[in-house]
Amino acid sequence: SQQGEEDPQALSIQEGENATMNCSYKTSINNLQWYRQNSGRGLVHLILIRSNEREKHSGRLRVTLDTSKKSSSLLITASRAADTASYFCATASGNTPLVFGKGTRLSVIA
Amino acid sequence: GAVVSQHPSRVICKSGTSVKIECRSLDFQATTMFWYRQFPKKSLMLMATSNEGSKATYEQGVEKDKFLINHASLTLSTLTVTSAHPEDSSFYICSARDGGSSAWAGELFFGEGSRLTVL
């Protein structure tokens, strides 16, 4: 069953602006991961945040996790046209495979 | 990072034929690989978990006789779509976890996907 639910489904911004995507989930997790997918390609792992972490940074990416609200956000700062892609959150719970959300399609306009 | 190679990237076949898709971990051993199916602008749907040396575990609603999975070595898993029909047309993606990582909680490394078109 689907666990993560991204919001918004689609986001269009100008180059240089920040992009924020949200993910909500339903059950307790071990960690939450964000992936990126360029059109017609495989997924690339961006960042993993553990259930006991609240915030994590990687380059222009900032991820937050609020386990009390069962939600996470991915912030991409100073966006570039090359950031155009679909972004998925995925949750790891117990001994079950990762469950992916529906994704946010980000378009960065130059 | 770890590399997963998936082949072929695109395949077109006639209805009724079988198609095999290969997924290889190039620089690590993968005791577990996962096969996903993705429809346009949709999320990934887990089809099955492929376990080296044992039978695959299929998700509910996925026909195991239709989608044959073989994981004969620590670096290779194959998905065979048997007697393909147009409704099997889709984007199939494999992924693997480095065998040294925690069984379920670590990051996944994805292949580039295989786009199957059944005429």
Short mmCIF file of C-alpha atoms in Angstrom, two decimals:
data_model
loop_
_atom_site.label_atom_id
_atom_site.label_comp_id
_atom_site.label_asym_id
_atom_site.label_seq_id
_atom_site.Cartn_x
_atom_site.Cartn_y
_atom_site.Cartn_z
CA SER A 1 0.00 0.00 0.00
CA GLN A 2 1.19 3.48 -0.74
CA GLN A 3 2.70 5.25 2.23
CA GLY A 4 4.14 8.56 1.20
CA GLU A 5 2.04 11.29 -0.33
CA GLU A 6 3.83 14.22 -1.88
CA ASP A 7 2.45 17.69 -2.11
CA PRO A 8 2.18 19.50 -4.45
CA GLN A 9 1.79 17.11 -7.36
CA ALA A 10 3.36 19.65 -9.68
CA LEU A 11 5.40 22.76 -9.06
CA SER A 12 6.66 25.34 -11.51
CA ILE A 13 9.16 28.00 -10.45
CA GLN A 14 11.66 30.42 -11.91
CA GLU A 15 15.35 29.68 -11.86
CA GLY A 16 16.92 31.00 -8.70
CA GLU A 17 13.83 30.53 -6.58
CA ASN A 18 13.52 27.96 -3.85
CA ALA A 19 11.38 24.86 -4.30
CA THR A 20 9.66 23.16 -1.38
CA MET A 21 8.05 19.76 -1.60
CA ASN A 22 6.23 18.00 1.19
CA CYS A 23 5.67 14.36 2.00
CA SER A 24 3.22 12.86 4.46
CA TYR A 25 3.12 9.26 5.59
CA LYS A 26 0.93 7.08 7.73
CA THR A 27 2.90 4.65 9.86
CA SER A 28 6.04 4.74 11.97
CA ILE A 29 9.26 4.65 10.00
CA ASN A 30 12.94 3.80 10.35
CA ASN A 31 13.93 6.48 7.90
CA LEU A 32 12.63 8.56 5.05
CA GLN A 33 14.44 9.00 1.77
CA TRP A 34 14.12 11.39 -1.13
CA TYR A 35 14.81 10.38 -4.71
CA ARG A 36 14.95 12.24 -7.98
CA GLN A 37 13.86 10.93 -11.38
CA ASN A 38 14.57 12.60 -14.67
CA SER A 39 12.00 11.86 -17.34
CA GLY A 40 12.33 8.31 -18.64
CA ARG A 41 15.23 7.46 -16.37
CA GLY A 42 15.85 5.56 -13.18
CA LEU A 43 15.75 7.09 -9.72
CA VAL A 44 18.70 8.64 -7.99
CA HIS A 45 18.99 8.72 -4.23
CA LEU A 46 19.29 12.24 -2.85
CA ILE A 47 19.21 12.07 0.90
CA LEU A 48 18.19 9.84 3.80
CA ILE A 49 16.96 11.13 7.13
CA ARG A 50 16.59 8.81 10.09
CA SER A 51 13.60 8.83 12.39
CA ASN A 52 15.66 10.37 15.20
CA GLU A 53 16.88 13.23 13.02
CA ARG A 54 15.00 16.46 12.44
CA GLU A 55 16.98 18.15 9.72
CA LYS A 56 19.64 17.27 7.23
CA HIS A 57 21.54 19.18 4.59
CA SER A 58 23.29 18.14 1.42
CA GLY A 59 24.51 20.90 -0.87
CA ARG A 60 21.46 22.87 -1.96
CA LEU A 61 19.12 20.33 -0.42
CA ARG A 62 17.57 20.63 2.99
CA VAL A 63 15.32 17.94 4.38
CA THR A 64 13.25 18.14 7.53
CA LEU A 65 11.39 15.39 9.31
CA ASP A 66 8.59 15.80 11.83
CA THR A 67 7.69 12.38 13.15
CA SER A 68 4.90 13.79 15.33
CA LYS A 69 3.15 15.05 12.21
CA LYS A 70 4.42 12.20 10.06
CA SER A 71 5.69 14.59 7.47
CA SER A 72 8.87 15.61 5.71
CA SER A 73 9.86 18.44 3.45
CA LEU A 74 12.51 18.78 0.77
CA LEU A 75 13.81 22.26 0.05
CA ILE A 76 15.93 22.95 -3.01
CA THR A 77 17.54 26.36 -2.76
CA ALA A 78 18.58 28.56 -5.68
CA SER A 79 16.98 26.21 -8.16
CA ARG A 80 18.43 25.61 -11.60
CA ALA A 81 16.87 24.44 -14.84
CA ALA A 82 18.75 21.17 -14.36
CA ASP A 83 16.73 20.53 -11.19
CA THR A 84 13.69 19.89 -13.37
CA ALA A 85 12.62 16.35 -12.51
CA SER A 86 10.18 14.34 -10.44
CA TYR A 87 10.95 14.00 -6.76
CA PHE A 88 9.74 11.07 -4.68
CA CYS A 89 9.80 10.42 -0.99
CA ALA A 90 10.11 6.85 0.21
CA THR A 91 9.67 5.45 3.68
CA ALA A 92 11.44 2.52 5.28
CA SER A 93 9.49 0.67 7.97
CA GLY A 94 10.51 -2.51 9.71
CA ASN A 95 11.25 -5.38 7.36
CA THR A 96 9.27 -4.13 4.40
CA PRO A 97 10.56 -2.73 1.12
CA LEU A 98 10.65 0.99 0.55
CA VAL A 99 7.28 2.49 -0.28
CA PHE A 100 7.28 5.40 -2.67
CA GLY A 101 4.92 8.33 -2.81
CA LYS A 102 3.31 9.65 -5.96
CA GLY A 103 5.95 12.26 -6.54
CA THR A 104 6.17 15.97 -7.22
CA ARG A 105 6.95 17.09 -10.75
CA LEU A 106 9.20 20.12 -10.52
CA SER A 107 9.71 22.42 -13.48
CA VAL A 108 12.37 25.10 -13.19
CA ILE A 109 12.04 27.73 -15.86
CA ALA A 110 15.16 29.50 -17.04
CA GLY B 1 28.10 5.29 -5.51
CA ALA B 2 27.00 1.80 -6.42
CA VAL B 3 25.98 1.20 -10.01
CA VAL B 4 23.08 -0.85 -11.26
CA SER B 5 22.90 -1.63 -14.94
CA GLN B 6 19.60 -2.49 -16.59
CA HIS B 7 19.22 -3.83 -20.10
CA PRO B 8 17.62 -3.31 -22.53
CA SER B 9 16.61 0.30 -22.12
CA ARG B 10 13.91 -0.02 -24.75
CA VAL B 11 12.22 -3.02 -26.26
CA ILE B 12 9.37 -3.40 -28.68
CA CYS B 13 7.81 -6.80 -29.12
CA LYS B 14 4.80 -8.44 -30.65
CA SER B 15 1.88 -9.57 -28.58
CA GLY B 16 2.35 -13.12 -27.36
CA THR B 17 6.13 -13.08 -27.21
CA SER B 18 8.29 -13.07 -24.09
CA VAL B 19 10.75 -10.39 -23.12
CA LYS B 20 13.64 -10.65 -20.68
CA ILE B 21 15.01 -7.67 -18.79
CA GLU B 22 18.33 -7.93 -16.96
CA CYS B 23 19.42 -6.06 -13.88
CA ARG B 24 23.05 -6.20 -12.77
CA SER B 25 24.85 -4.74 -9.81
CA LEU B 26 28.23 -3.77 -11.23
CA ASP B 27 30.38 -3.02 -8.22
CA PHE B 28 28.62 -4.61 -5.30
CA GLN B 29 26.81 -7.77 -4.38
CA ALA B 30 23.06 -7.56 -4.13
CA THR B 31 21.36 -10.32 -2.22
CA THR B 32 18.09 -8.52 -2.73
CA MET B 33 16.81 -6.72 -5.79
CA PHE B 34 13.47 -5.09 -6.35
CA TRP B 35 11.40 -4.82 -9.51
CA TYR B 36 9.07 -1.89 -10.02
CA ARG B 37 6.61 -0.91 -12.66
CA GLN B 38 5.83 2.71 -13.42
CA PHE B 39 3.01 4.16 -15.48
CA PRO B 40 3.36 7.61 -17.06
CA LYS B 41 3.49 10.39 -14.48
CA LYS B 42 2.80 7.90 -11.71
CA SER B 43 4.71 6.51 -8.82
CA LEU B 44 6.65 3.27 -8.71
CA MET B 45 4.64 0.16 -8.01
CA LEU B 46 6.62 -2.60 -6.37
CA MET B 47 6.08 -5.82 -8.28
CA ALA B 48 8.34 -8.25 -6.48
CA THR B 49 11.36 -8.70 -4.30
CA SER B 50 14.04 -10.85 -5.87
CA ASN B 51 16.15 -12.90 -3.47
CA GLU B 52 19.40 -14.50 -4.54
CA GLY B 53 19.13 -18.27 -4.54
CA SER B 54 15.45 -18.42 -3.61
CA LYS B 55 12.05 -17.65 -5.00
CA ALA B 56 10.92 -14.12 -5.52
CA THR B 57 8.31 -12.58 -3.28
CA TYR B 58 5.51 -11.09 -5.31
CA GLU B 59 3.26 -8.24 -4.28
CA GLN B 60 -0.46 -8.77 -4.16
CA GLY B 61 -2.04 -8.64 -7.57
CA VAL B 62 1.15 -9.38 -9.50
CA GLU B 63 0.97 -12.62 -11.50
CA LYS B 64 4.07 -14.66 -10.77
CA ASP B 65 3.54 -16.82 -13.84
CA LYS B 66 3.32 -13.72 -15.98
CA PHE B 67 6.35 -11.95 -14.54
CA LEU B 68 9.07 -14.51 -13.99
CA ILE B 69 11.93 -13.41 -11.79
CA ASN B 70 15.23 -15.21 -11.48
CA HIS B 71 18.06 -14.14 -9.19
CA ALA B 72 20.69 -16.74 -9.91
CA SER B 73 23.71 -14.82 -8.70
CA LEU B 74 24.61 -12.01 -6.34
CA THR B 75 24.91 -9.58 -9.22
CA LEU B 76 22.13 -10.52 -11.62
CA SER B 77 18.36 -10.61 -11.51
CA THR B 78 16.14 -11.05 -14.54
CA LEU B 79 12.50 -10.24 -15.14
CA THR B 80 10.78 -12.09 -17.95
CA VAL B 81 7.43 -10.85 -19.14
CA THR B 82 5.83 -13.94 -20.61
CA SER B 83 3.23 -13.90 -23.37
CA ALA B 84 3.28 -10.14 -23.39
CA HIS B 85 0.17 -8.16 -24.21
CA PRO B 86 -0.30 -4.45 -24.93
CA GLU B 87 -1.45 -3.83 -21.35
CA ASP B 88 1.99 -4.98 -20.19
CA SER B 89 3.51 -1.98 -21.91
CA SER B 90 5.16 0.05 -19.21
CA PHE B 91 8.40 1.29 -17.71
CA TYR B 92 10.07 -1.38 -15.60
CA ILE B 93 12.77 -0.40 -13.14
CA CYS B 94 14.99 -2.55 -11.00
CA SER B 95 16.82 -1.54 -7.88
CA ALA B 96 19.25 -3.13 -5.51
CA ARG B 97 20.64 -2.58 -2.08
CA ASP B 98 24.29 -3.06 -1.29
CA GLY B 99 24.53 -6.37 0.54
CA GLY B 100 26.50 -4.74 3.30
CA SER B 101 23.66 -2.39 4.20
CA SER B 102 20.81 -3.06 6.56
CA ALA B 103 18.41 -5.39 4.82
CA TRP B 104 15.57 -2.97 4.33
CA ALA B 105 16.42 0.46 5.59
CA GLY B 106 19.28 1.61 3.38
CA GLU B 107 19.23 3.53 0.17
CA LEU B 108 18.36 1.86 -3.10
CA PHE B 109 20.42 2.03 -6.27
CA PHE B 110 18.31 2.05 -9.39
CA GLY B 111 18.83 0.87 -12.92
CA GLU B 112 17.96 3.22 -15.75
CA GLY B 113 14.73 1.43 -16.48
CA SER B 114 13.39 -0.52 -19.44
CA ARG B 115 10.56 0.79 -21.54
CA LEU B 116 8.52 -2.08 -22.91
CA THR B 117 6.11 -1.56 -25.77
CA VAL B 118 3.96 -4.48 -26.79
CA LEU B 119 2.32 -4.15 -30.18
#
